[in-house]
PDB file of C-alpha atoms in Angstrom:
ATOM      1  CA  MET O   1     -55.712 -50.230  73.178  1.00  0.00           C
ATOM      2  CA  VAL O   2     -58.232 -48.051  71.546  1.00  0.00           C
ATOM      3  CA  ILE O   3     -57.453 -45.899  68.824  1.00  0.00           C
ATOM      4  CA  ARG O   4     -59.756 -43.423  67.284  1.00  0.00           C
ATOM      5  CA  LYS O   5     -60.973 -42.886  63.903  1.00  0.00           C
ATOM      6  CA  GLY O   6     -58.907 -39.669  64.313  1.00  0.00           C
ATOM      7  CA  GLY O   7     -55.981 -41.062  66.155  1.00  0.00           C
ATOM      8  CA  ALA O   8     -55.587 -43.768  63.430  1.00  0.00           C
ATOM      9  CA  LEU O   9     -55.686 -41.376  60.320  1.00  0.00           C
ATOM     10  CA  LEU O  10     -52.343 -39.114  62.246  1.00  0.00           C
ATOM     11  CA  LEU O  11     -51.159 -42.708  63.299  1.00  0.00           C
ATOM     12  CA  ALA O  12     -51.540 -43.518  59.489  1.00  0.00           C
ATOM     13  CA  ALA O  13     -50.198 -40.164  57.952  1.00  0.00           C
ATOM     14  CA  ILE O  14     -47.531 -40.296  60.419  1.00  0.00           C
ATOM     15  CA  LEU O  15     -45.996 -43.491  58.859  1.00  0.00           C
ATOM     16  CA  LEU O  16     -46.774 -42.547  55.578  1.00  0.00           C
ATOM     17  CA  ILE O  17     -44.654 -39.206  55.672  1.00  0.00           C
ATOM     18  CA  SER O  18     -41.927 -40.978  57.627  1.00  0.00           C
ATOM     19  CA  GLY O  19     -42.113 -43.804  54.646  1.00  0.00           C
ATOM     20  CA  ILE O  20     -41.479 -41.359  52.118  1.00  0.00           C
ATOM     21  CA  PHE O  21     -39.030 -39.437  53.997  1.00  0.00           C
ATOM     22  CA  GLY O  22     -37.290 -42.776  54.026  1.00  0.00           C
ATOM     23  CA  LEU O  23     -37.848 -43.783  50.780  1.00  0.00           C
ATOM     24  CA  THR O  24     -36.497 -40.426  49.971  1.00  0.00           C
ATOM     25  CA  LYS O  25     -33.223 -40.907  52.147  1.00  0.00           C
ATOM     26  CA  ALA O  26     -32.551 -44.396  50.165  1.00  0.00           C
ATOM     27  CA  MET O  27     -33.001 -42.843  46.977  1.00  0.00           C
ATOM     28  CA  ARG O  28     -30.542 -40.183  47.292  1.00  0.00           C
ATOM     29  CA  TYR O  29     -28.091 -42.272  48.480  1.00  0.00           C
ATOM     30  CA  PHE O  30     -28.389 -44.323  45.377  1.00  0.00           C
ATOM     31  CA  TYR O  31     -27.776 -41.725  43.156  1.00  0.00           C
ATOM     32  CA  GLN O  32     -25.169 -40.595  44.563  1.00  0.00           C
ATOM     33  CA  LYS O  33     -23.416 -43.584  44.368  1.00  0.00           C
ATOM     34  CA  ALA O  34     -24.469 -44.125  41.146  1.00  0.00           C
ATOM     35  CA  TYR O  35     -22.546 -40.832  40.176  1.00  0.00           C
ATOM     36  CA  PRO O  36     -19.513 -40.685  43.015  1.00  0.00           C
ATOM     37  CA  LEU O  37     -17.812 -37.283  43.956  1.00  0.00           C
ATOM     38  CA  GLY O  38     -14.633 -39.564  42.693  1.00  0.00           C
ATOM     39  CA  TYR O  39     -11.252 -37.287  43.536  1.00  0.00           C
ATOM     40  CA  GLU O  40     -13.085 -34.247  45.133  1.00  0.00           C
ATOM     41  CA  GLN O  41      -9.929 -33.613  46.695  1.00  0.00           C
ATOM     42  CA  LEU O  42      -8.362 -32.775  43.101  1.00  0.00           C
ATOM     43  CA  VAL O  43     -11.556 -32.287  41.089  1.00  0.00           C
ATOM     44  CA  LEU O  44     -12.671 -28.508  43.024  1.00  0.00           C
ATOM     45  CA  PRO O  45      -9.306 -27.325  43.178  1.00  0.00           C
ATOM     46  CA  ALA O  46      -8.859 -28.393  39.801  1.00  0.00           C
ATOM     47  CA  CYS O  47     -12.549 -25.590  39.124  1.00  0.00           C
ATOM     48  CA  GLU O  48     -11.401 -23.628  41.143  1.00  0.00           C
ATOM     49  CA  GLU O  49      -8.673 -22.149  39.626  1.00  0.00           C
ATOM     50  CA  GLN O  50      -9.966 -23.244  36.141  1.00  0.00           C
ATOM     51  CA  GLU O  51     -12.716 -21.525  37.151  1.00  0.00           C
ATOM     52  CA  LEU O  52     -15.343 -24.793  36.468  1.00  0.00           C
ATOM     53  CA  GLU O  53     -18.503 -25.661  37.562  1.00  0.00           C
ATOM     54  CA  PRO O  54     -17.829 -29.215  38.972  1.00  0.00           C
ATOM     55  CA  SER O  55     -20.609 -30.739  38.340  1.00  0.00           C
ATOM     56  CA  PHE O  56     -19.472 -30.325  34.586  1.00  0.00           C
ATOM     57  CA  VAL O  57     -15.881 -31.783  35.426  1.00  0.00           C
ATOM     58  CA  PHE O  58     -17.719 -34.449  37.278  1.00  0.00           C
ATOM     59  CA  ALA O  59     -19.919 -34.990  35.098  1.00  0.00           C
ATOM     60  CA  VAL O  60     -16.957 -35.543  32.022  1.00  0.00           C
ATOM     61  CA  ILE O  61     -15.021 -38.105  34.582  1.00  0.00           C
ATOM     62  CA  ARG O  62     -18.251 -40.172  35.346  1.00  0.00           C
ATOM     63  CA  THR O  63     -18.641 -40.576  31.301  1.00  0.00           C
ATOM     64  CA  GLU O  64     -15.738 -40.796  30.031  1.00  0.00           C
ATOM     65  CA  SER O  65     -13.714 -43.106  32.312  1.00  0.00           C
ATOM     66  CA  SER O  66     -16.434 -44.465  35.505  1.00  0.00           C
ATOM     67  CA  PHE O  67     -13.640 -42.510  37.546  1.00  0.00           C
ATOM     68  CA  ARG O  68     -10.920 -44.713  37.041  1.00  0.00           C
ATOM     69  CA  PRO O  69      -7.952 -43.958  36.607  1.00  0.00           C
ATOM     70  CA  GLN O  70      -6.166 -46.516  34.519  1.00  0.00           C
ATOM     71  CA  ALA O  71      -9.163 -46.281  31.971  1.00  0.00           C
ATOM     72  CA  GLN O  72      -7.702 -46.888  28.325  1.00  0.00           C
ATOM     73  CA  SER O  73      -9.635 -46.369  25.363  1.00  0.00           C
ATOM     74  CA  SER O  74      -9.132 -48.384  21.757  1.00  0.00           C
ATOM     75  CA  VAL O  75      -7.857 -45.318  20.245  1.00  0.00           C
ATOM     76  CA  GLY O  76      -4.931 -44.595  23.301  1.00  0.00           C
ATOM     77  CA  ALA O  77      -6.816 -42.064  25.382  1.00  0.00           C
ATOM     78  CA  ARG O  78      -5.362 -42.196  29.117  1.00  0.00           C
ATOM     79  CA  GLY O  79      -6.839 -41.896  32.484  1.00  0.00           C
ATOM     80  CA  LEU O  80     -10.287 -40.018  34.133  1.00  0.00           C
ATOM     81  CA  MET O  81     -10.867 -37.729  31.417  1.00  0.00           C
ATOM     82  CA  GLN O  82      -9.639 -39.576  28.630  1.00  0.00           C
ATOM     83  CA  ILE O  83      -7.467 -37.342  26.659  1.00  0.00           C
ATOM     84  CA  THR O  84      -5.038 -38.908  24.060  1.00  0.00           C
ATOM     85  CA  GLU O  85      -1.704 -38.399  23.111  1.00  0.00           C
ATOM     86  CA  GLU O  86      -2.254 -36.234  20.323  1.00  0.00           C
ATOM     87  CA  THR O  87      -4.360 -33.566  22.742  1.00  0.00           C
ATOM     88  CA  PHE O  88      -1.901 -33.910  25.431  1.00  0.00           C
ATOM     89  CA  GLN O  89       0.722 -32.763  23.233  1.00  0.00           C
ATOM     90  CA  TRP O  90      -1.139 -29.813  22.075  1.00  0.00           C
ATOM     91  CA  ILE O  91      -2.842 -28.945  26.002  1.00  0.00           C
ATOM     92  CA  GLN O  92       1.416 -29.058  26.956  1.00  0.00           C
ATOM     93  CA  PHE O  93       1.791 -26.499  24.251  1.00  0.00           C
ATOM     94  CA  ARG O  94      -0.844 -24.396  25.041  1.00  0.00           C
ATOM     95  CA  MET O  95       0.121 -24.464  28.757  1.00  0.00           C
ATOM     96  CA  GLU O  96       3.472 -23.666  27.952  1.00  0.00           C
ATOM     97  CA  ASP O  97       3.777 -27.075  30.279  1.00  0.00           C
ATOM     98  CA  GLU O  98       8.079 -27.878  30.455  1.00  0.00           C
ATOM     99  CA  SER O  99       7.402 -29.916  33.588  1.00  0.00           C
ATOM    100  CA  GLY O 100       8.374 -32.802  32.493  1.00  0.00           C
ATOM    101  CA  VAL O 101       5.534 -34.500  32.156  1.00  0.00           C
ATOM    102  CA  ASP O 102       5.157 -37.206  29.629  1.00  0.00           C
ATOM    103  CA  TYR O 103       2.372 -39.148  27.898  1.00  0.00           C
ATOM    104  CA  ASP O 104       2.141 -41.871  30.709  1.00  0.00           C
ATOM    105  CA  ASP O 105       1.681 -39.817  33.451  1.00  0.00           C
ATOM    106  CA  LEU O 106      -1.656 -39.139  32.504  1.00  0.00           C
ATOM    107  CA  PHE O 107      -2.351 -42.371  34.256  1.00  0.00           C
ATOM    108  CA  ASP O 108      -1.874 -40.520  37.475  1.00  0.00           C
ATOM    109  CA  GLU O 109      -5.200 -38.886  38.401  1.00  0.00           C
ATOM    110  CA  LYS O 110      -3.629 -35.566  39.628  1.00  0.00           C
ATOM    111  CA  THR O 111      -2.239 -34.668  36.150  1.00  0.00           C
ATOM    112  CA  ASN O 112      -5.198 -36.008  33.972  1.00  0.00           C
ATOM    113  CA  ILE O 113      -7.403 -34.094  36.061  1.00  0.00           C
ATOM    114  CA  GLN O 114      -4.945 -30.774  36.075  1.00  0.00           C
ATOM    115  CA  TYR O 115      -4.412 -31.073  31.704  1.00  0.00           C
ATOM    116  CA  GLY O 116      -8.369 -32.259  31.667  1.00  0.00           C
ATOM    117  CA  THR O 117      -9.839 -29.027  33.045  1.00  0.00           C
ATOM    118  CA  PHE O 118      -7.118 -26.945  31.246  1.00  0.00           C
ATOM    119  CA  LEU O 119      -8.726 -28.700  28.318  1.00  0.00           C
ATOM    120  CA  LEU O 120     -11.786 -28.029  29.188  1.00  0.00           C
ATOM    121  CA  ARG O 121     -11.601 -23.944  30.009  1.00  0.00           C
ATOM    122  CA  THR O 122      -9.320 -23.503  26.438  1.00  0.00           C
ATOM    123  CA  LEU O 123     -12.750 -25.100  25.193  1.00  0.00           C
ATOM    124  CA  LEU O 124     -15.252 -23.213  26.645  1.00  0.00           C
ATOM    125  CA  ASP O 125     -13.332 -19.680  26.427  1.00  0.00           C
ATOM    126  CA  GLU O 126     -12.953 -20.534  22.231  1.00  0.00           C
ATOM    127  CA  PHE O 127     -16.458 -22.183  21.878  1.00  0.00           C
ATOM    128  CA  GLY O 128     -18.398 -20.150  23.901  1.00  0.00           C
ATOM    129  CA  SER O 129     -20.709 -23.214  25.141  1.00  0.00           C
ATOM    130  CA  GLU O 130     -20.828 -26.585  26.969  1.00  0.00           C
ATOM    131  CA  THR O 131     -22.592 -28.233  24.052  1.00  0.00           C
ATOM    132  CA  ASN O 132     -20.395 -26.477  22.169  1.00  0.00           C
ATOM    133  CA  ALA O 133     -17.005 -27.329  24.081  1.00  0.00           C
ATOM    134  CA  LEU O 134     -17.915 -30.800  24.880  1.00  0.00           C
ATOM    135  CA  CYS O 135     -18.620 -31.576  20.372  1.00  0.00           C
ATOM    136  CA  ALA O 136     -14.839 -30.599  20.417  1.00  0.00           C
ATOM    137  CA  TYR O 137     -13.867 -32.501  23.226  1.00  0.00           C
ATOM    138  CA  HIS O 138     -15.101 -35.545  21.738  1.00  0.00           C
ATOM    139  CA  ALA O 139     -14.836 -35.038  17.697  1.00  0.00           C
ATOM    140  CA  GLY O 140     -11.884 -32.365  17.969  1.00  0.00           C
ATOM    141  CA  TRP O 141     -11.482 -28.761  17.226  1.00  0.00           C
ATOM    142  CA  GLY O 142     -11.394 -28.830  13.661  1.00  0.00           C
ATOM    143  CA  ASN O 143     -14.349 -30.760  13.232  1.00  0.00           C
ATOM    144  CA  THR O 144     -16.164 -28.195  15.595  1.00  0.00           C
ATOM    145  CA  LYS O 145     -14.950 -25.065  13.771  1.00  0.00           C
ATOM    146  CA  LYS O 146     -16.783 -26.365  10.844  1.00  0.00           C
ATOM    147  CA  TRP O 147     -19.717 -27.606  12.659  1.00  0.00           C
ATOM    148  CA  LEU O 148     -19.913 -23.618  13.749  1.00  0.00           C
ATOM    149  CA  GLN O 149     -19.376 -22.827  10.285  1.00  0.00           C
ATOM    150  CA  ASN O 150     -21.851 -24.822   8.712  1.00  0.00           C
ATOM    151  CA  GLU O 151     -25.934 -23.634   8.910  1.00  0.00           C
ATOM    152  CA  GLU O 152     -27.317 -27.234   8.942  1.00  0.00           C
ATOM    153  CA  TYR O 153     -24.988 -27.586  12.268  1.00  0.00           C
ATOM    154  CA  ALA O 154     -25.148 -24.398  14.116  1.00  0.00           C
ATOM    155  CA  PRO O 155     -27.803 -22.097  11.793  1.00  0.00           C
ATOM    156  CA  ASP O 156     -26.725 -19.680  13.874  1.00  0.00           C
ATOM    157  CA  GLY O 157     -23.155 -19.679  13.539  1.00  0.00           C
ATOM    158  CA  GLN O 158     -22.687 -19.764  17.568  1.00  0.00           C
ATOM    159  CA  ASN O 159     -24.356 -22.706  18.922  1.00  0.00           C
ATOM    160  CA  ILE O 160     -24.121 -26.266  17.420  1.00  0.00           C
ATOM    161  CA  GLU O 161     -27.746 -27.586  17.450  1.00  0.00           C
ATOM    162  CA  ASN O 162     -27.508 -30.775  15.105  1.00  0.00           C
ATOM    163  CA  ILE O 163     -24.595 -32.903  15.453  1.00  0.00           C
ATOM    164  CA  PRO O 164     -23.698 -35.017  12.705  1.00  0.00           C
ATOM    165  CA  PHE O 165     -21.933 -37.505  14.444  1.00  0.00           C
ATOM    166  CA  GLY O 166     -23.903 -39.790  16.388  1.00  0.00           C
ATOM    167  CA  ASP O 167     -21.737 -40.944  19.205  1.00  0.00           C
ATOM    168  CA  THR O 168     -20.643 -37.045  19.832  1.00  0.00           C
ATOM    169  CA  GLY O 169     -24.228 -36.601  20.252  1.00  0.00           C
ATOM    170  CA  ARG O 170     -25.103 -39.093  22.420  1.00  0.00           C
ATOM    171  CA  TYR O 171     -21.631 -38.122  24.148  1.00  0.00           C
ATOM    172  CA  VAL O 172     -22.994 -34.863  24.746  1.00  0.00           C
ATOM    173  CA  LYS O 173     -26.168 -35.745  25.541  1.00  0.00           C
ATOM    174  CA  LYS O 174     -25.080 -38.018  28.302  1.00  0.00           C
ATOM    175  CA  VAL O 175     -22.765 -35.509  29.754  1.00  0.00           C
ATOM    176  CA  LEU O 176     -25.405 -32.688  30.350  1.00  0.00           C
ATOM    177  CA  GLU O 177     -27.795 -35.003  31.749  1.00  0.00           C
ATOM    178  CA  THR O 178     -25.252 -36.543  33.797  1.00  0.00           C
ATOM    179  CA  LYS O 179     -23.991 -32.997  34.913  1.00  0.00           C
ATOM    180  CA  LYS O 180     -28.223 -31.721  35.863  1.00  0.00           C
ATOM    181  CA  MET O 181     -27.780 -34.868  37.838  1.00  0.00           C
ATOM    182  CA  TYR O 182     -25.102 -33.652  39.425  1.00  0.00           C
ATOM    183  CA  GLU O 183     -26.615 -30.516  40.466  1.00  0.00           C
ATOM    184  CA  LYS O 184     -29.875 -32.151  41.778  1.00  0.00           C
ATOM    185  CA  LEU O 185     -27.275 -34.141  44.274  1.00  0.00           C
ATOM    186  CA  TYR O 186     -24.868 -31.849  45.391  1.00  0.00           C
ATOM    187  CA  ASP O 187     -24.470 -28.345  46.337  1.00  0.00           C
ATOM    188  CA  PHE O 188     -20.946 -27.338  45.182  1.00  0.00           C
ATOM    189  CA  SER O 189     -21.916 -23.485  46.527  1.00  0.00           C
ATOM    190  CA  ALA O 190     -20.044 -24.060  49.637  1.00  0.00           C
TER     191      ALA O 190
END
């Protein structure tokens, strides 16, 4: 079989394009495994109810627990969204929840997502931006209030630009970068 120069170039181009397409598909598959949509059937309705971006909630869950519902931190934060007992009680008060749900129920995926998304919505409403809300989620409502009142941390009094706790700064950065990955990998507009 004789392949002319033009035919060989065309064949090489086709093979190159096929290889790039295959590699792109493989990379997307890899990243979707690294950034899964765990508990999608619970997260998406909770996001709709609380008017939250799914990419934001998936990023918080991935960062907090890596989608492990039985996760428990050294300070006792529990479940997918890592809620402490004190925060749980505060959420119950804010929700006016008299359902009988207790702290042990935070290992239940649905309960944890319900409380965690309510908390995120409340913090976004209170603090106005994802960065500020994540500071409050990680370092507490009181610390966030103080930081917003300090020009060193929030020069405009509205947006925390210099997070004084290193672990909180790393946490906020990680969640926001993870959110961007979810936005690149998935179409949540449907």
